[in-house]
Short mmCIF file of C-alpha atoms and ligand atoms in Angstrom, two decimals:
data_model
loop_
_atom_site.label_atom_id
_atom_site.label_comp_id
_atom_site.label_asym_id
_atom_site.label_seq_id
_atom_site.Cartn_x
_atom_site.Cartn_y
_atom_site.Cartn_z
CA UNK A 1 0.00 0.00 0.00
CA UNK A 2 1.04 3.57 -0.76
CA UNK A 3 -0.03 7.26 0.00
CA UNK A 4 -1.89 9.31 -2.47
CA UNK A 5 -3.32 12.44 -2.09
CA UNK A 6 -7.39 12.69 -1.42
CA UNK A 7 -9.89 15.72 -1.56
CA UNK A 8 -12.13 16.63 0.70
CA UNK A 9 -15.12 17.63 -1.63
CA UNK A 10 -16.96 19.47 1.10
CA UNK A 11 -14.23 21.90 2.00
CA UNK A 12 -12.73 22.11 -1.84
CA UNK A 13 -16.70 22.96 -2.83
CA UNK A 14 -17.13 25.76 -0.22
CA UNK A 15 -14.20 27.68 -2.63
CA UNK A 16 -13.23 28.18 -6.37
CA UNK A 17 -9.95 28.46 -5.70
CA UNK A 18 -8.35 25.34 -8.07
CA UNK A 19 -4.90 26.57 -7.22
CA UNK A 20 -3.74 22.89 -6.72
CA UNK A 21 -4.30 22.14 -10.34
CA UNK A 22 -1.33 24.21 -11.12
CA UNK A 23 1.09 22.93 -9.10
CA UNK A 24 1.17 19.01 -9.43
CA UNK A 25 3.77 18.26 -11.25
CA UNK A 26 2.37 14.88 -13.23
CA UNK A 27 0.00 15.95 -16.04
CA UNK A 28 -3.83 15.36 -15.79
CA UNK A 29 -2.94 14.15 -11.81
CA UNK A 30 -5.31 16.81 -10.26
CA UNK A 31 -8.86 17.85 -12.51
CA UNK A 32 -11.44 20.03 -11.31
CA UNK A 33 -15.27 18.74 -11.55
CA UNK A 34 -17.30 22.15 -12.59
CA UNK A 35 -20.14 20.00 -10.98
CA UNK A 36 -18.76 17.75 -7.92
CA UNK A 37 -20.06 20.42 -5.03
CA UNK A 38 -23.31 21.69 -6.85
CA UNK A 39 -24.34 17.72 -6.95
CA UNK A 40 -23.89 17.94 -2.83
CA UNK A 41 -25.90 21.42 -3.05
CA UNK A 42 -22.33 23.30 -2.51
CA UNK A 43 -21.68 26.49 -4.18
CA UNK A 44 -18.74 25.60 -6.81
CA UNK A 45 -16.81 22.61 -8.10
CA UNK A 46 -14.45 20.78 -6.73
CA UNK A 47 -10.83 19.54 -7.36
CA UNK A 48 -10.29 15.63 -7.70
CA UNK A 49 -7.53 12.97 -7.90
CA UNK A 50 -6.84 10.49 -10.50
CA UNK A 51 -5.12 8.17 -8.04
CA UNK A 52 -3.86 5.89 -10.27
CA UNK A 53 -1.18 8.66 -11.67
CA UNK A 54 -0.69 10.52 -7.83
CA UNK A 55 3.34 9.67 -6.82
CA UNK A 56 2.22 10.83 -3.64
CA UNK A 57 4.69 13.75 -3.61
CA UNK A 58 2.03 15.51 -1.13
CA UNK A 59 3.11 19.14 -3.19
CA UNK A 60 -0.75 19.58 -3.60
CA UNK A 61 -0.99 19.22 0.36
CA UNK A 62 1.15 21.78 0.66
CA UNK A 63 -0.34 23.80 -1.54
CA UNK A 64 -3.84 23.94 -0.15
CA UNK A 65 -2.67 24.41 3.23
CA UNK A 66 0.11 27.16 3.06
CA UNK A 67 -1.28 29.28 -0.49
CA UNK A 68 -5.02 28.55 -0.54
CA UNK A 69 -5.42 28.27 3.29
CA UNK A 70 -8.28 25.64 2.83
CA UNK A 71 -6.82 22.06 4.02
CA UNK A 72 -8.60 20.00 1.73
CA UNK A 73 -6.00 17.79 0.92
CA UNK A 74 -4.74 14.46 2.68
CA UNK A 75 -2.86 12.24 2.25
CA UNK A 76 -4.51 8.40 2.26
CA UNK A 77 -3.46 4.98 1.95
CA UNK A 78 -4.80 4.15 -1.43
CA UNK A 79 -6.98 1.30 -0.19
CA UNK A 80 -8.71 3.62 2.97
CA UNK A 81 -9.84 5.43 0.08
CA UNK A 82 -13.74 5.90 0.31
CA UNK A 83 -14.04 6.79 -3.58
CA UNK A 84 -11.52 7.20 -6.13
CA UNK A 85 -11.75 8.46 -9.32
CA UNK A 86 -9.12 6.45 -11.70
CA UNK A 87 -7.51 7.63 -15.34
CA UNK A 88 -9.81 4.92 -17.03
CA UNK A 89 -12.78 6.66 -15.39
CA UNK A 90 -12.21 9.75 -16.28
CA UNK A 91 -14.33 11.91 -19.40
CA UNK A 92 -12.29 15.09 -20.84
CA UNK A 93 -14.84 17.24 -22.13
CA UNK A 94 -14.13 20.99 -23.06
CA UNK A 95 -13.92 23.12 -20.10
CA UNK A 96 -14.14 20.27 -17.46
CA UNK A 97 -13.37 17.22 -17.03
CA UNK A 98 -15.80 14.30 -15.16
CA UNK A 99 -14.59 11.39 -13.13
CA UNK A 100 -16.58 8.39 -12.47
CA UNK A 101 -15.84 7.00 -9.01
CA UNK A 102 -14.88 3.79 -8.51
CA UNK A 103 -14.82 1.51 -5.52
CA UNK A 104 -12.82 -0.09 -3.93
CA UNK A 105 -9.71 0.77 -5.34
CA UNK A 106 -7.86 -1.58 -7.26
CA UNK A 107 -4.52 -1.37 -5.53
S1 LIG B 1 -6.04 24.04 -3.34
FE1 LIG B 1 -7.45 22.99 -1.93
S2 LIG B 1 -9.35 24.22 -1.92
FE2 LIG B 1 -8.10 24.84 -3.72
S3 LIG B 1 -8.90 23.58 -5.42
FE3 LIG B 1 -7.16 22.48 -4.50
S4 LIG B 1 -8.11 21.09 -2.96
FE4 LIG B 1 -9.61 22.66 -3.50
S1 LIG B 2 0.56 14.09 -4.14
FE1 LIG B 2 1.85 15.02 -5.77
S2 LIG B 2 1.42 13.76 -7.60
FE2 LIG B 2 -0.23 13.36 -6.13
S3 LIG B 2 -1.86 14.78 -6.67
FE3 LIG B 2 -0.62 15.78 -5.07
S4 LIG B 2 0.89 17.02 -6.17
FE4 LIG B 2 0.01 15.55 -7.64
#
C-alpha cells in the first residue's frame, strides 16, 4: 500500500480556488469537476484525484494548506480510500473534465 493524495469535496466545494491544479507536477494528476459540489448542493466545483497517476509527492498538500489556506487535501493509503476516481474513469470534455468514481480501489 502507498499514499496518495485525497480531496475533501466538502471543503474544496465551499471555494473556487483550483490553485492545486497548477502545481502538481504529473500531467492530468489533479482535474477540477465544474459539478462535484453543486451535486452535494455546494456552491462551486471541486478539485479531484486520478489516483492511479498521484506519486504521492504531497506538493498539492502543501499547496492547499500554506497558499489557498483551505486544508482540503490528505494524504490516504490508497486502499482507505472511500471513492476514487481512476484515469480509465475519467471523461475530458471541453472546459471540465468528469470522473466516475470507482470503488474499492484496485490497488
Ligand atoms: S487548493 Fe485545496 S481548496 Fe483549492 S482547489 Fe485544490 S483542494 Fe480545493
Ligand atoms: S501528491 Fe503530488 S502527484 Fe499526487 S496529486 Fe498531489 S501534487 Fe500531484
Amino acid at each position: 500500500m502507498y499514499l496518495v493524495a485525497n480531496i475533501d469535496v466538502n471543503i474544496c466545494a465551499a471555494t473556487s480556488c483550483k490553485l492545486c491544479t497548477q502545481y502538481c507536477p504529473e500531467a492530468n494528476t489533479i482535474l477540477y469537476d465544474e459539478e462535484a459540489g453543486k451535486e452535494k448542493g455546494l456552491k462551486y466545483g471541486a478539485a479531484y484525484v486520478a489516483v492511479d497517476r498521484c506519486k504521492g509527492c504531497a506538493q498539492c498538500v502543501w499547496v492547499c494548506d500554506n497558499m489557498a489556506k483551505h486544508h482540503a487535501i490528505k494524504m490516504e493509503m490508497i486502499d482507505q480510500i472511500e471513492q476514487a476516481a481512476l484515469t480509465e474513469n475519467i471523461q475530458y470534455k471541453e472546459k471540465t473534465t468528469k470522473a466516475q468514481l470507482t470503488k474499492p480501489v484496485p490497488a
